[in-house]
The first five atom37 places (N, CA, C, CB, O) and aatype in JSON, in Angstrom:
{
  "aatype": [5, 19, 5, 10, 19, 6, 15, 7, 7, 7, 10, 19, 5, 0, 7, 7, 15, 10, 1, 10, 15, 4, 0, 0, 15, 7, 13, 16, 13, 15, 1, 18, 19, 12, 15, 17, 18, 1, 5, 0, 14, 7, 11, 6, 1, 6, 10, 19, 0, 19, 9, 16, 15, 15, 7, 0, 15, 16, 2, 18, 0, 3, 15, 19, 11, 7, 1, 13, 16, 9, 15, 1, 3, 2, 0, 11, 2, 16, 19, 18, 10, 6, 12, 2, 15, 10, 11, 14, 6, 3, 16, 0, 19, 18, 18, 4, 11, 0, 9, 2, 18, 0, 3, 18, 17, 7, 5, 7, 16, 5, 19, 16, 19, 15, 15],
  "atom_mask": [
    [1, 1, 1, 1, 1],
    [1, 1, 1, 1, 1],
    [1, 1, 1, 1, 1],
    [1, 1, 1, 1, 1],
    [1, 1, 1, 1, 1],
    [1, 1, 1, 1, 1],
    [1, 1, 1, 1, 1],
    [1, 1, 1, 0, 1],
    [1, 1, 1, 0, 1],
    [1, 1, 1, 0, 1],
    [1, 1, 1, 1, 1],
    [1, 1, 1, 1, 1],
    [1, 1, 1, 1, 1],
    [1, 1, 1, 1, 1],
    [1, 1, 1, 0, 1],
    [1, 1, 1, 0, 1],
    [1, 1, 1, 1, 1],
    [1, 1, 1, 1, 1],
    [1, 1, 1, 1, 1],
    [1, 1, 1, 1, 1],
    [1, 1, 1, 1, 1],
    [1, 1, 1, 1, 1],
    [1, 1, 1, 1, 1],
    [1, 1, 1, 1, 1],
    [1, 1, 1, 1, 1],
    [1, 1, 1, 0, 1],
    [1, 1, 1, 1, 1],
    [1, 1, 1, 1, 1],
    [1, 1, 1, 1, 1],
    [1, 1, 1, 1, 1],
    [1, 1, 1, 1, 1],
    [1, 1, 1, 1, 1],
    [1, 1, 1, 1, 1],
    [1, 1, 1, 1, 1],
    [1, 1, 1, 1, 1],
    [1, 1, 1, 1, 1],
    [1, 1, 1, 1, 1],
    [1, 1, 1, 1, 1],
    [1, 1, 1, 1, 1],
    [1, 1, 1, 1, 1],
    [1, 1, 1, 1, 1],
    [1, 1, 1, 0, 1],
    [1, 1, 1, 1, 1],
    [1, 1, 1, 1, 1],
    [1, 1, 1, 1, 1],
    [1, 1, 1, 1, 1],
    [1, 1, 1, 1, 1],
    [1, 1, 1, 1, 1],
    [1, 1, 1, 1, 1],
    [1, 1, 1, 1, 1],
    [1, 1, 1, 1, 1],
    [1, 1, 1, 1, 1],
    [1, 1, 1, 1, 1],
    [1, 1, 1, 1, 1],
    [1, 1, 1, 0, 1],
    [1, 1, 1, 1, 1],
    [1, 1, 1, 1, 1],
    [1, 1, 1, 1, 1],
    [1, 1, 1, 1, 1],
    [1, 1, 1, 1, 1],
    [1, 1, 1, 1, 1],
    [1, 1, 1, 1, 1],
    [1, 1, 1, 1, 1],
    [1, 1, 1, 1, 1],
    [1, 1, 1, 1, 1],
    [1, 1, 1, 0, 1],
    [1, 1, 1, 1, 1],
    [1, 1, 1, 1, 1],
    [1, 1, 1, 1, 1],
    [1, 1, 1, 1, 1],
    [1, 1, 1, 1, 1],
    [1, 1, 1, 1, 1],
    [1, 1, 1, 1, 1],
    [1, 1, 1, 1, 1],
    [1, 1, 1, 1, 1],
    [1, 1, 1, 1, 1],
    [1, 1, 1, 1, 1],
    [1, 1, 1, 1, 1],
    [1, 1, 1, 1, 1],
    [1, 1, 1, 1, 1],
    [1, 1, 1, 1, 1],
    [1, 1, 1, 1, 1],
    [1, 1, 1, 1, 1],
    [1, 1, 1, 1, 1],
    [1, 1, 1, 1, 1],
    [1, 1, 1, 1, 1],
    [1, 1, 1, 1, 1],
    [1, 1, 1, 1, 1],
    [1, 1, 1, 1, 1],
    [1, 1, 1, 1, 1],
    [1, 1, 1, 1, 1],
    [1, 1, 1, 1, 1],
    [1, 1, 1, 1, 1],
    [1, 1, 1, 1, 1],
    [1, 1, 1, 1, 1],
    [1, 1, 1, 1, 1],
    [1, 1, 1, 1, 1],
    [1, 1, 1, 1, 1],
    [1, 1, 1, 1, 1],
    [1, 1, 1, 1, 1],
    [1, 1, 1, 1, 1],
    [1, 1, 1, 1, 1],
    [1, 1, 1, 1, 1],
    [1, 1, 1, 1, 1],
    [1, 1, 1, 1, 1],
    [1, 1, 1, 0, 1],
    [1, 1, 1, 1, 1],
    [1, 1, 1, 0, 1],
    [1, 1, 1, 1, 1],
    [1, 1, 1, 1, 1],
    [1, 1, 1, 1, 1],
    [1, 1, 1, 1, 1],
    [1, 1, 1, 1, 1],
    [1, 1, 1, 1, 1],
    [1, 1, 1, 1, 1]
  ],
  "atom_positions": [
    [[105.62, 115.25, 101.07], [106.02, 114.05, 100.33], [105.06, 112.91, 100.66], [107.48, 113.65, 100.67], [104.84, 112.58, 101.82]],
    [[104.5, 112.32, 99.62], [103.56, 111.23, 99.81], [104.3, 109.96, 100.22], [102.74, 110.99, 98.52], [105.31, 109.59, 99.62]],
    [[103.77, 109.31, 101.23], [104.33, 108.02, 101.66], [103.21, 107.07, 102.03], [105.29, 108.2, 102.84], [102.24, 107.44, 102.68]],
    [[103.37, 105.83, 101.61], [102.54, 104.71, 102.05], [103.5, 103.63, 102.53], [101.58, 104.18, 100.9], [104.31, 103.12, 101.75]],
    [[103.41, 103.3, 103.79], [104.36, 102.35, 104.38], [103.6, 101.15, 104.92], [105.19, 103.02, 105.51], [102.86, 101.26, 105.9]],
    [[103.78, 100.0, 104.26], [103.14, 98.77, 104.7], [103.98, 98.09, 105.77], [102.92, 97.83, 103.52], [105.21, 98.22, 105.8]],
    [[103.31, 97.36, 106.64], [103.98, 96.56, 107.66], [103.07, 95.41, 108.05], [104.35, 97.42, 108.9], [101.89, 95.38, 107.7]],
    [[103.65, 94.45, 108.78], [102.86, 93.34, 109.28], [103.01, 92.04, 108.52], [0.0, 0.0, 0.0], [102.46, 91.01, 108.93]],
    [[103.75, 92.07, 107.43], [103.96, 90.83, 106.7], [104.89, 89.89, 107.45], [0.0, 0.0, 0.0], [105.47, 90.25, 108.48]],
    [[105.01, 88.68, 106.93], [105.89, 87.71, 107.55], [105.6, 86.31, 107.08], [0.0, 0.0, 0.0], [104.91, 86.1, 106.09]],
    [[106.15, 85.36, 107.82], [105.97, 83.94, 107.53], [104.95, 83.35, 108.49], [107.31, 83.17, 107.61], [105.07, 83.52, 109.71]],
    [[103.96, 82.65, 107.95], [102.92, 82.05, 108.78], [102.54, 80.69, 108.19], [101.68, 82.99, 108.88], [102.66, 80.48, 106.99]],
    [[102.1, 79.8, 109.05], [101.65, 78.49, 108.58], [100.25, 78.59, 108.0], [101.68, 77.47, 109.72], [99.47, 79.48, 108.34]],
    [[99.95, 77.67, 107.11], [98.6, 77.62, 106.54], [97.57, 77.52, 107.66], [98.46, 76.42, 105.56], [97.75, 76.78, 108.63]],
    [[96.49, 78.28, 107.51], [95.47, 78.35, 108.53], [95.66, 79.47, 109.52], [0.0, 0.0, 0.0], [94.78, 79.77, 110.31]],
    [[96.82, 80.09, 109.46], [97.13, 81.17, 110.39], [96.58, 82.51, 109.94], [0.0, 0.0, 0.0], [95.85, 82.62, 108.95]],
    [[96.96, 83.54, 110.7], [96.44, 84.89, 110.45], [97.57, 85.91, 110.48], [95.37, 85.26, 111.5], [98.6, 85.72, 111.13]],
    [[97.36, 86.98, 109.74], [98.23, 88.14, 109.78], [97.39, 89.4, 109.63], [99.31, 88.07, 108.66], [96.31, 89.37, 109.04]],
    [[97.88, 90.49, 110.17], [97.23, 91.78, 109.99], [98.24, 92.75, 109.38], [96.68, 92.33, 111.34], [99.25, 93.09, 109.99]],
    [[97.94, 93.18, 108.19], [98.78, 94.17, 107.52], [98.28, 95.57, 107.83], [98.81, 93.92, 106.01], [97.08, 95.81, 107.98]],
    [[99.22, 96.49, 107.91], [98.9, 97.9, 108.09], [99.57, 98.71, 106.99], [99.34, 98.4, 109.49], [100.62, 98.34, 106.48]],
    [[98.94, 99.82, 106.64], [99.52, 100.74, 105.67], [99.31, 102.15, 106.21], [98.86, 100.57, 104.24], [98.19, 102.66, 106.25]],
    [[100.41, 102.77, 106.62], [100.36, 104.12, 107.19], [100.62, 105.13, 106.08], [101.4, 104.27, 108.34], [101.61, 105.04, 105.34]],
    [[99.72, 106.1, 105.98], [99.79, 107.09, 104.9], [100.18, 108.46, 105.44], [98.45, 107.17, 104.17], [99.85, 108.82, 106.57]],
    [[100.89, 109.21, 104.61], [101.23, 110.59, 104.95], [101.45, 111.37, 103.66], [102.49, 110.64, 105.87], [101.72, 110.8, 102.61]],
    [[101.33, 112.68, 103.76], [101.61, 113.55, 102.62], [100.43, 113.84, 101.72], [0.0, 0.0, 0.0], [100.58, 114.54, 100.72]],
    [[99.26, 113.32, 102.06], [98.05, 113.62, 101.29], [96.84, 113.48, 102.23], [97.91, 112.67, 100.05], [96.97, 112.97, 103.34]],
    [[95.69, 113.93, 101.76], [94.49, 113.9, 102.6], [93.87, 112.51, 102.53], [93.45, 114.98, 102.13], [93.04, 112.2, 101.68]],
    [[94.3, 111.69, 103.44], [93.96, 110.27, 103.46], [92.44, 110.04, 103.38], [94.51, 109.6, 104.73], [91.99, 109.17, 102.65]],
    [[91.68, 110.81, 104.12], [90.24, 110.58, 104.24], [89.49, 110.83, 102.93], [89.66, 111.47, 105.32], [88.31, 110.51, 102.82]],
    [[90.15, 111.4, 101.94], [89.52, 111.66, 100.65], [89.84, 110.58, 99.61], [89.95, 113.01, 100.13], [89.37, 110.65, 98.48]],
    [[90.62, 109.61, 100.01], [91.08, 108.61, 99.06], [90.42, 107.26, 99.3], [92.59, 108.47, 99.14], [90.28, 106.81, 100.44]],
    [[90.02, 106.62, 98.21], [89.72, 105.19, 98.26], [91.04, 104.47, 98.5], [89.01, 104.69, 96.94], [92.06, 104.84, 97.92]],
    [[91.02, 103.47, 99.35], [92.23, 102.71, 99.65], [92.03, 101.25, 99.24], [92.58, 102.81, 101.15], [90.93, 100.7, 99.3]],
    [[93.12, 100.64, 98.83], [93.03, 99.26, 98.36], [94.29, 98.49, 98.71], [92.79, 99.23, 96.85], [95.34, 99.06, 99.01]],
    [[94.15, 97.19, 98.66], [95.28, 96.27, 98.81], [95.37, 95.44, 97.53], [95.11, 95.36, 100.08], [94.37, 94.92, 97.03]],
    [[96.57, 95.32, 97.04], [96.88, 94.47, 95.91], [97.92, 93.45, 96.35], [97.39, 95.3, 94.7], [98.55, 93.6, 97.41]],
    [[98.1, 92.42, 95.55], [99.19, 91.49, 95.81], [99.78, 91.0, 94.5], [98.7, 90.3, 96.66], [99.12, 90.99, 93.46]],
    [[101.02, 90.6, 94.58], [101.7, 90.06, 93.41], [102.55, 88.87, 93.81], [102.58, 91.15, 92.73], [103.5, 88.99, 94.58]],
    [[102.18, 87.72, 93.29], [102.93, 86.5, 93.53], [104.02, 86.36, 92.46], [102.0, 85.26, 93.53], [103.9, 86.94, 91.38]],
    [[105.07, 85.6, 92.75], [106.15, 85.42, 91.77], [105.63, 84.9, 90.44], [107.21, 84.47, 92.32], [104.91, 83.91, 90.4]],
    [[106.01, 85.57, 89.37], [105.61, 85.14, 88.04], [104.19, 85.47, 87.65], [0.0, 0.0, 0.0], [103.72, 85.07, 86.58]],
    [[103.48, 86.2, 88.52], [102.08, 86.52, 88.24], [101.88, 88.03, 88.2], [101.15, 85.88, 89.29], [102.7, 88.79, 88.71]],
    [[100.78, 88.44, 87.61], [100.45, 89.85, 87.57], [99.92, 90.32, 88.92], [99.42, 90.13, 86.47], [99.39, 89.54, 89.71]],
    [[100.08, 91.61, 89.17], [99.54, 92.19, 90.39], [98.01, 92.14, 90.3], [100.05, 93.66, 90.6], [97.43, 92.45, 89.26]],
    [[97.36, 91.75, 91.4], [95.91, 91.64, 91.42], [95.31, 92.38, 92.6], [95.5, 90.17, 91.46], [95.92, 92.51, 93.66]],
    [[94.09, 92.87, 92.37], [93.36, 93.55, 93.43], [92.85, 92.54, 94.44], [92.2, 94.38, 92.85], [92.27, 91.52, 94.08]],
    [[93.07, 92.84, 95.71], [92.61, 91.96, 96.79], [91.37, 92.53, 97.46], [93.72, 91.76, 97.83], [90.38, 91.82, 97.64]],
    [[91.42, 93.81, 97.83], [90.32, 94.41, 98.56], [90.37, 95.92, 98.38], [90.37, 94.05, 100.07], [91.43, 96.5, 98.13]],
    [[89.2, 96.54, 98.49], [89.11, 97.99, 98.34], [88.09, 98.52, 99.34], [88.72, 98.39, 96.88], [87.11, 97.85, 99.66]],
    [[88.33, 99.74, 99.83], [87.43, 100.36, 100.79], [87.24, 101.82, 100.4], [87.98, 100.24, 102.24], [88.19, 102.49, 100.0]],
    [[86.02, 102.3, 100.52], [85.73, 103.67, 100.15], [86.35, 104.65, 101.15], [84.23, 103.9, 100.06], [86.83, 104.25, 102.21]],
    [[86.34, 105.91, 100.8], [87.01, 106.92, 101.62], [86.44, 106.99, 103.04], [86.92, 108.28, 100.95], [87.17, 107.24, 103.99]],
    [[85.14, 106.79, 103.16], [84.51, 106.85, 104.49], [84.59, 105.53, 105.23], [83.06, 107.26, 104.35], [84.38, 105.46, 106.44]],
    [[84.9, 104.47, 104.49], [84.92, 103.14, 105.08], [83.57, 102.45, 105.04], [0.0, 0.0, 0.0], [83.42, 101.35, 105.57]],
    [[82.58, 103.09, 104.43], [81.22, 102.55, 104.45], [81.05, 101.34, 103.55], [80.24, 103.61, 104.06], [80.15, 100.52, 103.76]],
    [[81.89, 101.23, 102.54], [81.73, 100.15, 101.57], [83.06, 99.47, 101.28], [81.11, 100.68, 100.28], [84.1, 100.12, 101.18]],
    [[83.0, 98.15, 101.15], [84.19, 97.37, 100.83], [83.88, 96.38, 99.72], [84.71, 96.63, 102.08], [82.72, 96.07, 99.45]],
    [[84.93, 95.9, 99.09], [84.77, 94.87, 98.07], [86.02, 94.01, 98.06], [84.5, 95.5, 96.67], [87.11, 94.47, 98.39]],
    [[85.84, 92.74, 97.68], [86.93, 91.78, 97.78], [87.02, 90.92, 96.53], [86.76, 90.89, 99.01], [86.03, 90.68, 95.84]],
    [[88.23, 90.46, 96.26], [88.41, 89.44, 95.24], [87.73, 88.16, 95.72], [89.92, 89.2, 94.94], [87.69, 87.88, 96.92]],
    [[87.21, 87.39, 94.79], [86.52, 86.16, 95.15], [87.42, 85.22, 95.94], [86.01, 85.45, 93.9], [86.95, 84.49, 96.82]],
    [[88.7, 85.24, 95.63], [89.64, 84.3, 96.25], [89.86, 84.57, 97.74], [90.95, 84.36, 95.54], [90.36, 83.7, 98.45]],
    [[89.49, 85.76, 98.22], [89.73, 86.09, 99.63], [88.45, 86.39, 100.4], [90.65, 87.27, 99.72], [88.5, 86.63, 101.6]],
    [[87.31, 86.38, 99.73], [86.04, 86.69, 100.4], [85.81, 85.72, 101.54], [84.86, 86.62, 99.41], [85.99, 84.51, 101.41]],
    [[85.41, 86.29, 102.68], [85.13, 85.48, 103.85], [86.37, 85.2, 104.69], [0.0, 0.0, 0.0], [86.25, 84.71, 105.82]],
    [[87.55, 85.51, 104.17], [88.79, 85.26, 104.91], [89.53, 86.57, 105.24], [89.71, 84.34, 104.09], [90.15, 86.68, 106.3]],
    [[89.46, 87.54, 104.35], [90.16, 88.81, 104.54], [89.16, 89.92, 104.84], [91.0, 89.17, 103.28], [88.02, 89.9, 104.36]],
    [[89.6, 90.89, 105.64], [88.78, 92.06, 105.95], [89.63, 93.32, 105.82], [88.17, 91.95, 107.36], [90.68, 93.43, 106.45]],
    [[89.16, 94.25, 105.02], [89.83, 95.54, 104.9], [89.11, 96.54, 105.78], [89.86, 96.03, 103.42], [87.88, 96.53, 105.87]],
    [[89.86, 97.4, 106.44], [89.29, 98.44, 107.27], [90.22, 99.63, 107.26], [89.04, 97.94, 108.72], [91.35, 99.55, 106.78]],
    [[89.74, 100.74, 107.79], [90.57, 101.94, 107.82], [90.25, 102.76, 109.05], [90.37, 102.77, 106.55], [89.15, 102.7, 109.59]],
    [[91.23, 103.54, 109.47], [91.08, 104.49, 110.57], [91.54, 105.84, 110.04], [91.9, 104.05, 111.85], [92.73, 106.11, 109.97]],
    [[90.59, 106.68, 109.67], [90.95, 107.96, 109.07], [91.61, 108.91, 110.07], [89.71, 108.63, 108.48], [92.33, 109.83, 109.67]],
    [[91.38, 108.69, 111.34], [92.05, 109.51, 112.37], [93.54, 109.16, 112.45], [91.38, 109.3, 113.74], [94.36, 109.99, 112.85]],
    [[93.88, 107.93, 112.09], [95.27, 107.48, 112.14], [95.91, 107.4, 110.76], [95.35, 106.12, 112.81], [97.07, 107.02, 110.63]],
    [[95.15, 107.76, 109.73], [95.68, 107.7, 108.36], [96.23, 106.32, 108.02], [96.78, 108.75, 108.16], [97.31, 106.18, 107.45]],
    [[95.48, 105.31, 108.4], [95.96, 103.94, 108.25], [94.85, 103.04, 107.7], [96.47, 103.39, 109.62], [93.69, 103.14, 108.09]],
    [[95.24, 102.16, 106.79], [94.34, 101.13, 106.29], [94.92, 99.77, 106.69], [94.16, 101.23, 104.72], [96.13, 99.59, 106.76]],
    [[94.03, 98.83, 106.96], [94.42, 97.51, 107.45], [93.88, 96.42, 106.54], [93.91, 97.3, 108.89], [92.9, 96.6, 105.81]],
    [[94.56, 95.29, 106.59], [94.05, 94.09, 105.95], [94.22, 92.94, 106.93], [94.8, 93.79, 104.59], [95.34, 92.48, 107.19]],
    [[93.11, 92.49, 107.47], [93.1, 91.35, 108.37], [92.96, 90.1, 107.51], [91.95, 91.45, 109.43], [92.0, 89.96, 106.76]],
    [[93.92, 89.19, 107.64], [93.93, 87.98, 106.81], [93.85, 86.75, 107.7], [95.2, 87.92, 105.92], [94.74, 86.52, 108.52]],
    [[92.81, 85.98, 107.54], [92.59, 84.77, 108.31], [92.54, 83.55, 107.39], [91.29, 84.87, 109.13], [92.4, 83.67, 106.18]],
    [[92.67, 82.39, 107.99], [92.63, 81.13, 107.24], [93.55, 81.19, 106.02], [91.18, 80.81, 106.8], [93.15, 80.85, 104.9]],
    [[94.75, 81.63, 106.25], [95.69, 81.83, 105.15], [96.04, 80.51, 104.47], [96.95, 82.5, 105.65], [96.14, 79.46, 105.1]],
    [[96.23, 80.61, 103.16], [96.57, 79.46, 102.33], [97.92, 79.69, 101.65], [95.45, 79.19, 101.29], [98.32, 80.84, 101.47]],
    [[98.6, 78.65, 101.26], [99.88, 78.85, 100.54], [99.72, 79.74, 99.31], [100.45, 77.5, 100.12], [100.64, 80.48, 98.96]],
    [[98.59, 79.67, 98.65], [98.37, 80.49, 97.45], [98.18, 81.98, 97.77], [97.15, 79.98, 96.7], [98.09, 82.8, 96.86]],
    [[98.12, 82.33, 99.05], [98.09, 83.75, 99.44], [99.49, 84.34, 99.49], [97.41, 83.91, 100.8], [99.65, 85.55, 99.68]],
    [[100.5, 83.52, 99.33], [101.88, 83.99, 99.35], [102.11, 85.01, 98.24], [102.85, 82.82, 99.22], [101.87, 84.71, 97.06]],
    [[102.57, 86.19, 98.61], [102.77, 87.27, 97.64], [103.36, 88.48, 98.36], [101.42, 87.65, 96.94], [103.45, 88.51, 99.59]],
    [[103.75, 89.46, 97.58], [104.05, 90.77, 98.13], [102.74, 91.56, 98.1], [105.2, 91.51, 97.32], [102.07, 91.64, 97.07]],
    [[102.39, 92.12, 99.22], [101.14, 92.86, 99.36], [101.44, 94.36, 99.35], [100.39, 92.45, 100.66], [102.33, 94.85, 100.05]],
    [[100.67, 95.07, 98.53], [100.85, 96.51, 98.37], [99.57, 97.25, 98.71], [101.29, 96.84, 96.94], [98.48, 96.76, 98.42]],
    [[99.69, 98.4, 99.33], [98.52, 99.25, 99.45], [98.59, 100.34, 98.38], [98.42, 99.88, 100.87], [99.66, 100.74, 97.94]],
    [[97.43, 100.8, 97.99], [97.31, 101.79, 96.93], [96.24, 102.79, 97.31], [96.98, 101.13, 95.57], [95.14, 102.42, 97.73]],
    [[96.56, 104.05, 97.17], [95.61, 105.14, 97.39], [95.09, 105.62, 96.04], [96.27, 106.33, 98.19], [95.87, 105.83, 95.11]],
    [[93.78, 105.78, 95.93], [93.16, 106.09, 94.65], [92.32, 107.35, 94.75], [92.29, 104.92, 94.18], [91.41, 107.46, 95.57]],
    [[92.66, 108.31, 93.87], [91.86, 109.52, 93.72], [92.28, 110.13, 92.38], [92.07, 110.55, 94.95], [92.49, 109.39, 91.42]],
    [[92.41, 111.44, 92.29], [92.88, 112.03, 91.03], [94.29, 111.54, 90.71], [92.85, 113.56, 91.09], [94.64, 111.37, 89.54]],
    [[95.08, 111.34, 91.74], [96.39, 110.71, 91.59], [96.39, 109.43, 92.39], [97.54, 111.66, 92.06], [95.71, 109.32, 93.42]],
    [[97.14, 108.46, 91.93], [97.24, 107.18, 92.64], [98.63, 107.05, 93.25], [96.94, 105.99, 91.68], [99.63, 107.45, 92.65]],
    [[98.68, 106.48, 94.44], [99.95, 106.28, 95.12], [100.07, 104.83, 95.56], [100.07, 107.22, 96.33], [99.09, 104.2, 95.96]],
    [[101.31, 104.31, 95.49], [101.59, 102.93, 95.9], [102.59, 102.9, 97.04], [102.13, 102.13, 94.71], [103.46, 103.76, 97.15]],
    [[102.43, 101.9, 97.89], [103.44, 101.61, 98.89], [104.52, 100.72, 98.31], [0.0, 0.0, 0.0], [104.47, 100.33, 97.14]],
    [[105.51, 100.4, 99.13], [106.65, 99.62, 98.66], [106.43, 98.11, 98.77], [107.89, 100.0, 99.43], [107.18, 97.32, 98.2]],
    [[105.4, 97.73, 99.5], [105.05, 96.32, 99.61], [105.6, 95.66, 100.85], [0.0, 0.0, 0.0], [106.61, 96.08, 101.41]],
    [[104.91, 94.6, 101.27], [105.36, 93.77, 102.39], [105.14, 92.3, 102.01], [104.58, 94.14, 103.71], [104.1, 91.94, 101.45]],
    [[106.12, 91.48, 102.31], [106.07, 90.07, 101.9], [105.24, 89.26, 102.87], [107.49, 89.49, 101.82], [105.4, 89.35, 104.09]],
    [[104.34, 88.47, 102.32], [103.57, 87.49, 103.09], [103.88, 86.11, 102.52], [102.01, 87.79, 103.04], [103.71, 85.87, 101.33]],
    [[104.34, 85.23, 103.38], [104.66, 83.87, 102.97], [103.88, 82.89, 103.83], [106.18, 83.59, 103.07], [103.97, 82.92, 105.06]],
    [[103.1, 82.03, 103.19], [102.28, 81.05, 103.9], [102.83, 79.67, 103.58], [100.77, 81.16, 103.5], [102.84, 79.24, 102.43]],
    [[103.28, 78.98, 104.61], [103.85, 77.65, 104.42], [102.78, 76.58, 104.6], [105.01, 77.41, 105.4], [101.84, 76.74, 105.38]],
    [[102.95, 75.49, 103.88], [101.96, 74.41, 103.95], [102.31, 73.41, 105.03], [101.85, 73.69, 102.61], [101.58, 72.43, 105.23]]
  ]
}
């Protein structure tokens, strides 16, 4: 059974940091591109960051470049999102997504940034 379980969300003040984790099981993690998306209230879900299966290449939305870092540990079947210099506009539910012939989503974790 495929599972993606996000954790690490919470409430933080503007300027603070959080580290999200997404633990994967039920598929060959190392063969999948992994990504983080977010969805704020009343807005469409948007891509935040993506990392290739080997971890050699990453890409970010312009709104988070220089502040967020995506990484992965294929030995632990886990992808991370390090978020620094958080802003109120980063408030959203954050989802991880596995991408290959089939795509899988996690259930999401809430990040709230107070001003």
